[in-house]
C-alpha positions as protocol buffer text, in pm:
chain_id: "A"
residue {
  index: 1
  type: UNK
  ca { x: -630 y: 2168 z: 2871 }
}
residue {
  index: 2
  type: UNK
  ca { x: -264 y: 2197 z: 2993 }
}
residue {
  index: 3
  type: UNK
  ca { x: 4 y: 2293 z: 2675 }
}
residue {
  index: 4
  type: UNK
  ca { x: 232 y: 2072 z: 2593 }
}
residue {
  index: 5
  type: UNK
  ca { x: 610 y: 2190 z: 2626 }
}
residue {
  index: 6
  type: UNK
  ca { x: 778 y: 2198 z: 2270 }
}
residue {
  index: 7
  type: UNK
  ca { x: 1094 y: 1915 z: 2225 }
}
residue {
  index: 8
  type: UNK
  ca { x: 1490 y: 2110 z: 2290 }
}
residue {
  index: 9
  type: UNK
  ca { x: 1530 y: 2227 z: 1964 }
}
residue {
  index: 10
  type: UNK
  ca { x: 1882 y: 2003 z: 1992 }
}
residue {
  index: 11
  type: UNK
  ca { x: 1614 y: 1705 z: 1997 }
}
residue {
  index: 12
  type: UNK
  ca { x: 1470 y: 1809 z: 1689 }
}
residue {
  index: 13
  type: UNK
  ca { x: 1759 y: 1907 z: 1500 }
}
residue {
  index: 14
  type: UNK
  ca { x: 1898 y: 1535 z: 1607 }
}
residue {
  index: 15
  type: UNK
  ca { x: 1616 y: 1399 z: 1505 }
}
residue {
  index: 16
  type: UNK
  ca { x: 1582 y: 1564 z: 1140 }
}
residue {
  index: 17
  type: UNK
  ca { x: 1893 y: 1400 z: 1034 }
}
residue {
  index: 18
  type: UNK
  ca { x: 1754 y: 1021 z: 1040 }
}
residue {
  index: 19
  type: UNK
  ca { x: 1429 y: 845 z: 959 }
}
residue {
  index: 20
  type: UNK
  ca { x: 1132 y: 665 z: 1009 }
}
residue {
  index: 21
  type: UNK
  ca { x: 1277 y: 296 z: 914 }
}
residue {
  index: 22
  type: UNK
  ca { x: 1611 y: 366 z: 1154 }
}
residue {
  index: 23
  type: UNK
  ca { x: 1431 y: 505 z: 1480 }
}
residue {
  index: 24
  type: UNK
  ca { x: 1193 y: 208 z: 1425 }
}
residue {
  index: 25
  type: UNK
  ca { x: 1507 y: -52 z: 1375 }
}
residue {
  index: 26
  type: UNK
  ca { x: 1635 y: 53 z: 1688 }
}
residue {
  index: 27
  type: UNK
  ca { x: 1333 y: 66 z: 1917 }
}
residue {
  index: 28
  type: UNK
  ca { x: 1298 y: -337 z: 1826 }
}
residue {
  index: 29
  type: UNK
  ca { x: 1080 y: -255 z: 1484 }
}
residue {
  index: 30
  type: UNK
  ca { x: 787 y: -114 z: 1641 }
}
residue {
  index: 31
  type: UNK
  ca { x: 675 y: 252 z: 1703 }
}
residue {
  index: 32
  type: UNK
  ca { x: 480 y: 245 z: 1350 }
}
residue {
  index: 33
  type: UNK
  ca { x: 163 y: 365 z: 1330 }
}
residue {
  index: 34
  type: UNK
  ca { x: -68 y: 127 z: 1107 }
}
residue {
  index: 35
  type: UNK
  ca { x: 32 y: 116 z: 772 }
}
residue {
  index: 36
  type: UNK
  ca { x: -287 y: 250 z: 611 }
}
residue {
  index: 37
  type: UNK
  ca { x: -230 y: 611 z: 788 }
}
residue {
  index: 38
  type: UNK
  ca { x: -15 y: 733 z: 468 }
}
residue {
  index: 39
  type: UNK
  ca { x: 76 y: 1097 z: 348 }
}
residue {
  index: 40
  type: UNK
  ca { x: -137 y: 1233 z: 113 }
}
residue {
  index: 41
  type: UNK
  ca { x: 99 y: 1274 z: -120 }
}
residue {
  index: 42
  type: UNK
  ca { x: 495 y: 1210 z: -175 }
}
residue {
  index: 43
  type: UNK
  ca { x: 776 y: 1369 z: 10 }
}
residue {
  index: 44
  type: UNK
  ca { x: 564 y: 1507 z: 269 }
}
residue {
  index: 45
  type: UNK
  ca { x: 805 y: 1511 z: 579 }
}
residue {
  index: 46
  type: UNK
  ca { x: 796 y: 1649 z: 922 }
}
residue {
  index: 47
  type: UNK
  ca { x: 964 y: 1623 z: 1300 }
}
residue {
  index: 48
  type: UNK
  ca { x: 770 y: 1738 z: 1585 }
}
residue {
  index: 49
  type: UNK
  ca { x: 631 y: 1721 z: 1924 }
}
residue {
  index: 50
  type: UNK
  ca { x: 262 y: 1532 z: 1982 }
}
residue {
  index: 51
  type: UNK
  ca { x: -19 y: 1790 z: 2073 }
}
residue {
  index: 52
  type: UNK
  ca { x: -276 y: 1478 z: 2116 }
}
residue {
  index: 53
  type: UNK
  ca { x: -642 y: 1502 z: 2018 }
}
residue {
  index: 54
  type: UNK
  ca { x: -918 y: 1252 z: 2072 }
}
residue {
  index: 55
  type: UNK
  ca { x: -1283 y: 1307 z: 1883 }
}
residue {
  index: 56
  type: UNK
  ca { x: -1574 y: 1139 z: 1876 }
}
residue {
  index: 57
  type: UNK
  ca { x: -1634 y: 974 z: 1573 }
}
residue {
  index: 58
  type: UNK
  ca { x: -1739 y: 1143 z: 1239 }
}
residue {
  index: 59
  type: UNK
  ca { x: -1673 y: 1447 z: 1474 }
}
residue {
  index: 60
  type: UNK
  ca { x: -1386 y: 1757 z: 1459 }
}
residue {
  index: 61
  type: UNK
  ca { x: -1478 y: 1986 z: 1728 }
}
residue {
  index: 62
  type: UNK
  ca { x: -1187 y: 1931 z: 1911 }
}
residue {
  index: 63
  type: UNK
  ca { x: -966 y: 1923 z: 1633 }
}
residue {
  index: 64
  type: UNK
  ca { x: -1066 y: 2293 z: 1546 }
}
residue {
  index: 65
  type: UNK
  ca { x: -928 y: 2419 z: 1897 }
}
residue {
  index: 66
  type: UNK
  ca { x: -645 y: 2194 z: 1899 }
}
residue {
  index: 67
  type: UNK
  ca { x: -521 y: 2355 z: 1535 }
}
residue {
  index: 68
  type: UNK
  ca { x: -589 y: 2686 z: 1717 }
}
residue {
  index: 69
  type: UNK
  ca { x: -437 y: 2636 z: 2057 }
}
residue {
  index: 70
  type: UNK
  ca { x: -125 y: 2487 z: 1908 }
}
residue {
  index: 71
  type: UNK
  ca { x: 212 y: 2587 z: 1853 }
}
residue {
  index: 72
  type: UNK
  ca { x: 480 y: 2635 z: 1578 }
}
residue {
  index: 73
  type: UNK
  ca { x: 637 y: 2247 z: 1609 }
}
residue {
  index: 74
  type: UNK
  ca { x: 364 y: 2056 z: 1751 }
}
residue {
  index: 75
  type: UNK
  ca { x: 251 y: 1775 z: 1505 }
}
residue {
  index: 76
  type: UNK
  ca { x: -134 y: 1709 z: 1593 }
}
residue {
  index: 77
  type: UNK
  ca { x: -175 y: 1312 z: 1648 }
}
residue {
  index: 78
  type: UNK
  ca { x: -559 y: 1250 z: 1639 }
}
residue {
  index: 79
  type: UNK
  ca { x: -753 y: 947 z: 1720 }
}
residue {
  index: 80
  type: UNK
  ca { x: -1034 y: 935 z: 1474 }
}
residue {
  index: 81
  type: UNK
  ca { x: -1138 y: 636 z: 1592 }
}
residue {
  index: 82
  type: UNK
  ca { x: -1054 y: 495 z: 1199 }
}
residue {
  index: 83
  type: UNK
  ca { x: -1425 y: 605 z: 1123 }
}
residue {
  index: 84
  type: UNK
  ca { x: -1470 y: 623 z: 782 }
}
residue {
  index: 85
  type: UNK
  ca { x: -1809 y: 773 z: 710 }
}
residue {
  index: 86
  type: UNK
  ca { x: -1665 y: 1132 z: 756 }
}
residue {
  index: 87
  type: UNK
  ca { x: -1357 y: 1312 z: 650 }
}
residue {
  index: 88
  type: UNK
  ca { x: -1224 y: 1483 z: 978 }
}
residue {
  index: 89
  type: UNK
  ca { x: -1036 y: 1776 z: 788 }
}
residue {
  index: 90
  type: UNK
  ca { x: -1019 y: 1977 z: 427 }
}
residue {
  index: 91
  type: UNK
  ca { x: -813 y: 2258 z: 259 }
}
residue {
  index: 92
  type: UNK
  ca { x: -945 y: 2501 z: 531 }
}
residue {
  index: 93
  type: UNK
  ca { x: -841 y: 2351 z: 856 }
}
residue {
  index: 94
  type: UNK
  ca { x: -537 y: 2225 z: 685 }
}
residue {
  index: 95
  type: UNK
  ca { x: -413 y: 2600 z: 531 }
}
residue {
  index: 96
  type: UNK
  ca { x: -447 y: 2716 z: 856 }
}
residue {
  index: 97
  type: UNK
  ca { x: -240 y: 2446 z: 1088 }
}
residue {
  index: 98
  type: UNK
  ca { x: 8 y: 2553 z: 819 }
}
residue {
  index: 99
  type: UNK
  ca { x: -20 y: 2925 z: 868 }
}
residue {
  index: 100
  type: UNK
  ca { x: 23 y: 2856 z: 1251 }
}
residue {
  index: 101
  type: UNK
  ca { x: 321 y: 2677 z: 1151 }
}
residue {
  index: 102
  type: UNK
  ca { x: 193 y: 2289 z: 1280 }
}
residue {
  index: 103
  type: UNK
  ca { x: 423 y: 2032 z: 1135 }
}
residue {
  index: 104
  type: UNK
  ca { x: 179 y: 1825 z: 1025 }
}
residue {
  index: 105
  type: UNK
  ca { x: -130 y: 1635 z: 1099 }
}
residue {
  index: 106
  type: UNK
  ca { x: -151 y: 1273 z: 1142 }
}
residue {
  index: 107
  type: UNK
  ca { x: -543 y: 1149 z: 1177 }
}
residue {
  index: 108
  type: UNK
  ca { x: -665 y: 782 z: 1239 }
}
residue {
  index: 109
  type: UNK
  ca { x: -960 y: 837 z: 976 }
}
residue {
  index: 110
  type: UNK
  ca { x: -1053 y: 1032 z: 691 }
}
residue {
  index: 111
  type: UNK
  ca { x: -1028 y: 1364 z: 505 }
}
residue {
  index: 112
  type: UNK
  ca { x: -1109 y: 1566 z: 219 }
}
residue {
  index: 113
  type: UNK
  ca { x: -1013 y: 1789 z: -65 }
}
residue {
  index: 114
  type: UNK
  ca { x: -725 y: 1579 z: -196 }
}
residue {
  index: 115
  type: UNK
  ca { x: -595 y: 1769 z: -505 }
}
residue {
  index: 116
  type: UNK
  ca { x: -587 y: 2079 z: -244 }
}
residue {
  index: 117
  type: UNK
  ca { x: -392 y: 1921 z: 2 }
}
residue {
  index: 118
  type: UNK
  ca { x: -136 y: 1808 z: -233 }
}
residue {
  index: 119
  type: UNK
  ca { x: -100 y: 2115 z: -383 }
}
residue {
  index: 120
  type: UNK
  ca { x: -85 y: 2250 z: -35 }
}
residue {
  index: 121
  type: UNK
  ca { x: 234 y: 2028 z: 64 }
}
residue {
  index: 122
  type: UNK
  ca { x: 161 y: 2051 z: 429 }
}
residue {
  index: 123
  type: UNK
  ca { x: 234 y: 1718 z: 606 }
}
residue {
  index: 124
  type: UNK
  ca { x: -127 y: 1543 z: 608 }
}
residue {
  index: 125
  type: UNK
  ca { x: -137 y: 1173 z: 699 }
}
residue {
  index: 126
  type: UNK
  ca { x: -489 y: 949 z: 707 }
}
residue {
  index: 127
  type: UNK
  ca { x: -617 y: 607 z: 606 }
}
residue {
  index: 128
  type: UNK
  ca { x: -791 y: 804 z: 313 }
}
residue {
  index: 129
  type: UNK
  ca { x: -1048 y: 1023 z: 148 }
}
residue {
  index: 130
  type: UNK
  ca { x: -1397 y: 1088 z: 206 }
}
residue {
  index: 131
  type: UNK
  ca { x: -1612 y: 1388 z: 42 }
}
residue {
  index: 132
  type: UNK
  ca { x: -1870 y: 1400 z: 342 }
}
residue {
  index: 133
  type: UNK
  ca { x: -1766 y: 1658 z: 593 }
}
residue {
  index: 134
  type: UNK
  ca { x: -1792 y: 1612 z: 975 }
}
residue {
  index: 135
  type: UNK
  ca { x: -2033 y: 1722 z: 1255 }
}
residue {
  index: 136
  type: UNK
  ca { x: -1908 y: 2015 z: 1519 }
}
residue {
  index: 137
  type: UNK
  ca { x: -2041 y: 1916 z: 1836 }
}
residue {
  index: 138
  type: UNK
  ca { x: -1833 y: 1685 z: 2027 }
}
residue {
  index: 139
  type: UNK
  ca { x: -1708 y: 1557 z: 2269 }
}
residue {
  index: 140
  type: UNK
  ca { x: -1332 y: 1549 z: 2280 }
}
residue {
  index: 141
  type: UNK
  ca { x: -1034 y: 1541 z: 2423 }
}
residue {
  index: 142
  type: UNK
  ca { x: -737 y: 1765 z: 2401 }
}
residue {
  index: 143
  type: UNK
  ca { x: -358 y: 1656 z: 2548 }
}
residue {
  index: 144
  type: UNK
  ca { x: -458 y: 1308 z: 2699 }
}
residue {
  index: 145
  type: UNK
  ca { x: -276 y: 991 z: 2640 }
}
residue {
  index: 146
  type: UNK
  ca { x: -416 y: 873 z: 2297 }
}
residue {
  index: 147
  type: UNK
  ca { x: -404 y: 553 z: 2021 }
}
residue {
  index: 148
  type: UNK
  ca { x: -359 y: 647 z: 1690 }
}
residue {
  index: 149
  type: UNK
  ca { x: -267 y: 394 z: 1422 }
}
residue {
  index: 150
  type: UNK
  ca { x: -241 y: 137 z: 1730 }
}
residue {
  index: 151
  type: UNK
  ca { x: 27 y: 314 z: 1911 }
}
residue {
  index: 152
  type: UNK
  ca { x: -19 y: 494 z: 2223 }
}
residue {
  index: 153
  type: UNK
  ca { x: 81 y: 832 z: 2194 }
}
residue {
  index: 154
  type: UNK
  ca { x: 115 y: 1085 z: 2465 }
}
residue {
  index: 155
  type: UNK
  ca { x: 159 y: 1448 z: 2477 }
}
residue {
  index: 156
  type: UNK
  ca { x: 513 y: 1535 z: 2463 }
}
residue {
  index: 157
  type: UNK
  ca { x: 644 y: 1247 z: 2239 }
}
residue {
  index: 158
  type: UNK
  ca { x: 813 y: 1296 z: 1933 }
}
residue {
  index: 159
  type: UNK
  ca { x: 702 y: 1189 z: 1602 }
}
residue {
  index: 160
  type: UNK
  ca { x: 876 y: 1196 z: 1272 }
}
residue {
  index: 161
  type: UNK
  ca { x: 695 y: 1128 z: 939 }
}
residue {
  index: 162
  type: UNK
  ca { x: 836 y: 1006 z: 554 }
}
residue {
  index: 163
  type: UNK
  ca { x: 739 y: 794 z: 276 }
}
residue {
  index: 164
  type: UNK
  ca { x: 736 y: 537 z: 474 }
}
residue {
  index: 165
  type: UNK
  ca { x: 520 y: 639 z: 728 }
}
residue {
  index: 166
  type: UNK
  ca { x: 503 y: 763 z: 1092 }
}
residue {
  index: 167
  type: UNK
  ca { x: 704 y: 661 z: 1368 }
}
residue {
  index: 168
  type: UNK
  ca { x: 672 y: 764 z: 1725 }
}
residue {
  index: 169
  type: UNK
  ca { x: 901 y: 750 z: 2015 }
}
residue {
  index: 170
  type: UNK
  ca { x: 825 y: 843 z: 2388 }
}
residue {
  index: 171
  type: UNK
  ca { x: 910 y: 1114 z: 2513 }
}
residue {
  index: 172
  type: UNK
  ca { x: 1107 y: 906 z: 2791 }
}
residue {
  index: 173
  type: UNK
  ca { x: 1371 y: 747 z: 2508 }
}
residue {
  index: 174
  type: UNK
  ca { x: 1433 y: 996 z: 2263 }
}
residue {
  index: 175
  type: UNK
  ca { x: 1802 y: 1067 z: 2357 }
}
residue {
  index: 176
  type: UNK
  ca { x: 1846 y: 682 z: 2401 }
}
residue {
  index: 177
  type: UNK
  ca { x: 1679 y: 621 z: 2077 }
}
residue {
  index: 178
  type: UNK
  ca { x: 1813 y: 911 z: 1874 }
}
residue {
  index: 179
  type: UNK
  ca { x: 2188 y: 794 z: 1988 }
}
residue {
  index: 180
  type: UNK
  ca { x: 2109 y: 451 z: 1868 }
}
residue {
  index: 181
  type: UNK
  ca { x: 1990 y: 539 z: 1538 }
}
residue {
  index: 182
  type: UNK
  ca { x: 2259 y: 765 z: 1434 }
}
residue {
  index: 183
  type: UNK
  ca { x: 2488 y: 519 z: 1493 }
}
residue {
  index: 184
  type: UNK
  ca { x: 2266 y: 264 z: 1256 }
}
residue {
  index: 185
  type: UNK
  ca { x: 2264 y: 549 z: 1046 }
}
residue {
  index: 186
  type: UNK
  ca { x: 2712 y: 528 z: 1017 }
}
residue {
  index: 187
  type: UNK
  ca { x: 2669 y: 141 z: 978 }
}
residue {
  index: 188
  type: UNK
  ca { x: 2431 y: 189 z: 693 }
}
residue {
  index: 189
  type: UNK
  ca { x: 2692 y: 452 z: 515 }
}
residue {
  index: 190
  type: UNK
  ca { x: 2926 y: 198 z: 551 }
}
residue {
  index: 191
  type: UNK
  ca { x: 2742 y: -85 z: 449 }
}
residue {
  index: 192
  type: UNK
  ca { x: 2667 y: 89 z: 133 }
}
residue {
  index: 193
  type: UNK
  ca { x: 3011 y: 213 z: 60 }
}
residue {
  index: 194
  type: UNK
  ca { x: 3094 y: -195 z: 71 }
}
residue {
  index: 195
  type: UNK
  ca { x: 2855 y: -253 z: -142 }
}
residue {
  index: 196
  type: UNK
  ca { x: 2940 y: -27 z: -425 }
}
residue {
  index: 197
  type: UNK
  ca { x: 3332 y: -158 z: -374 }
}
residue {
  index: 198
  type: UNK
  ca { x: 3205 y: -496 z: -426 }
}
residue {
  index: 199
  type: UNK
  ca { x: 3006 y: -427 z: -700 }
}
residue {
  index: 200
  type: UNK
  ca { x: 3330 y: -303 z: -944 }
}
residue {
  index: 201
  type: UNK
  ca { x: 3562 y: -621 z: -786 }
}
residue {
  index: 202
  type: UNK
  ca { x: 3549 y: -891 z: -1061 }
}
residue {
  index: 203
  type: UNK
  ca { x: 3411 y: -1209 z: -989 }
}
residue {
  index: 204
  type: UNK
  ca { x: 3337 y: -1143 z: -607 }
}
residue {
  index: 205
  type: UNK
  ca { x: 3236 y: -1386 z: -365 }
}
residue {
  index: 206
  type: UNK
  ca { x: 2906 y: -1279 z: -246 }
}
residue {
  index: 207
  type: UNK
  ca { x: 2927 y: -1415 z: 137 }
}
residue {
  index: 208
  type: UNK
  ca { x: 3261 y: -1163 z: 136 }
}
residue {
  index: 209
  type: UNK
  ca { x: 2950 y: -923 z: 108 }
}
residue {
  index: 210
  type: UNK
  ca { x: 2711 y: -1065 z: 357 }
}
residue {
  index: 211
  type: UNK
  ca { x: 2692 y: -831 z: 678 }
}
residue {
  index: 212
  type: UNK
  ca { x: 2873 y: -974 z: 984 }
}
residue {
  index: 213
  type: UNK
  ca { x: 2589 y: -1098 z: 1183 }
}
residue {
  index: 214
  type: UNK
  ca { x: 2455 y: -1346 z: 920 }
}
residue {
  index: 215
  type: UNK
  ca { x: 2711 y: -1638 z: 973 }
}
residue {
  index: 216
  type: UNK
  ca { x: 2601 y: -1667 z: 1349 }
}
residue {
  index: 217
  type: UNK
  ca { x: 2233 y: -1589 z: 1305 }
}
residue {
  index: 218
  type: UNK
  ca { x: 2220 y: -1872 z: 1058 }
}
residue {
  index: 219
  type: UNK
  ca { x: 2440 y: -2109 z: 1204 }
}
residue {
  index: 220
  type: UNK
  ca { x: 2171 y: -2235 z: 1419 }
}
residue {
  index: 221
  type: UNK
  ca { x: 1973 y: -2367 z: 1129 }
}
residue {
  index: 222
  type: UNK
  ca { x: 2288 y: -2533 z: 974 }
}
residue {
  index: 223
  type: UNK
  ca { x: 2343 y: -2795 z: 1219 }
}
């Protein structure tokens, strides 16, 4: 298993200042993972870089040595396969990715011990619960190119989690993408700093408030 090189810290810190809905805006509205992969509980957030892991399913071998070969700022993306009949992680496995100082696991399946993990507020994404624990014996794979939640995700990407859900973007257009969004990110200030002048103006017109790009995009459907 080669390691996988941590993200410039500049990349990060770029990174930690947006969010899921912009970075997928401006990669065309895709980079999502499936919608059903959802944090366990609210306002669990995290930016990392992918340490990929792909298990058999019903199976978390591999996911135990990932969790232990791992470093402070990886975020473990794991196929589970979206099995269902086994919960790939609990409390344990999850308290220490935390004490390693993981910024969160994202898992295509199951796991377990919900009121722990929320108490835990450690960054734990999955399509759900399941109280029957997994089998040990593999196979697996650790750093190869993976799908989780649909997308392919390679080692080396970087993946940023909210509310919303999980967004990833290769590892090949981050500075493209992370430019792009924080420029979204100044349009949206403004947008919303137009809005709340409109909204004290008496008796507005409310196309003075519609964004630029409306009057052409809709023009085609007017003739």
């Amino acid at each position: 298993m080669e390691s996988v090189s941590l993200l410039a810290n500049e990349l990060i810190e770029r990174a930690k200042k947006l969010n899921t809905t912009l970075l997928a805006d401006v990669m065309g509205c895709t980079g999502s993972l499936d919608y059903r992969i959802k944090p366990v509980s609210t306002g669990m957030e995290f930016v990392g870089t992918a340490l990929t892991v792909s298990l058999r399913p019903g199976d978390n071998l591999f996911l135990h040595q990932a969790i232990y070969s791992a470093k402070k700022g990886h975020v473990l993306m794991v196929d589970g396969k979206g099995h269902t009949n086994n919960a790939y992680l609990g409390e344990l496995m999850a308290s220490s990715a935390q004490a390693i100082g993981i910024e969160g696991i994202i898992i295509d399946g199951l796991v377990r011990d919900k009121k722990a993990l929320e108490e835990l507020k450690f960054p734990i994404y999955s399509k759900g619960f399941n109280p029957n624990g997994p089998f040990k014996d593999g196979p697996g794979e650790i750093n190869e190119v993976i799908s989780c939640g649909g997308i392919r995700v390679a080692p080396g990407d970087l993946v940023v989690g909210d509310d919303d859900g999980v967004v990833v973007v290769p590892a090949n257009l981050i500075d493209e993408v992370l430019r792009k969004a924080t420029e979204k990110l100044s349009y949206e200030e403004k947008r919303l700093e137009t809005i709340a002048q409109y909204a004290h103006q008496e008796r507005p017109d409310p196309m003075s408030l519609a964004p630029k790009w409306l009057e052409n995009k809709i023009k085609q459907y007017q003739e």
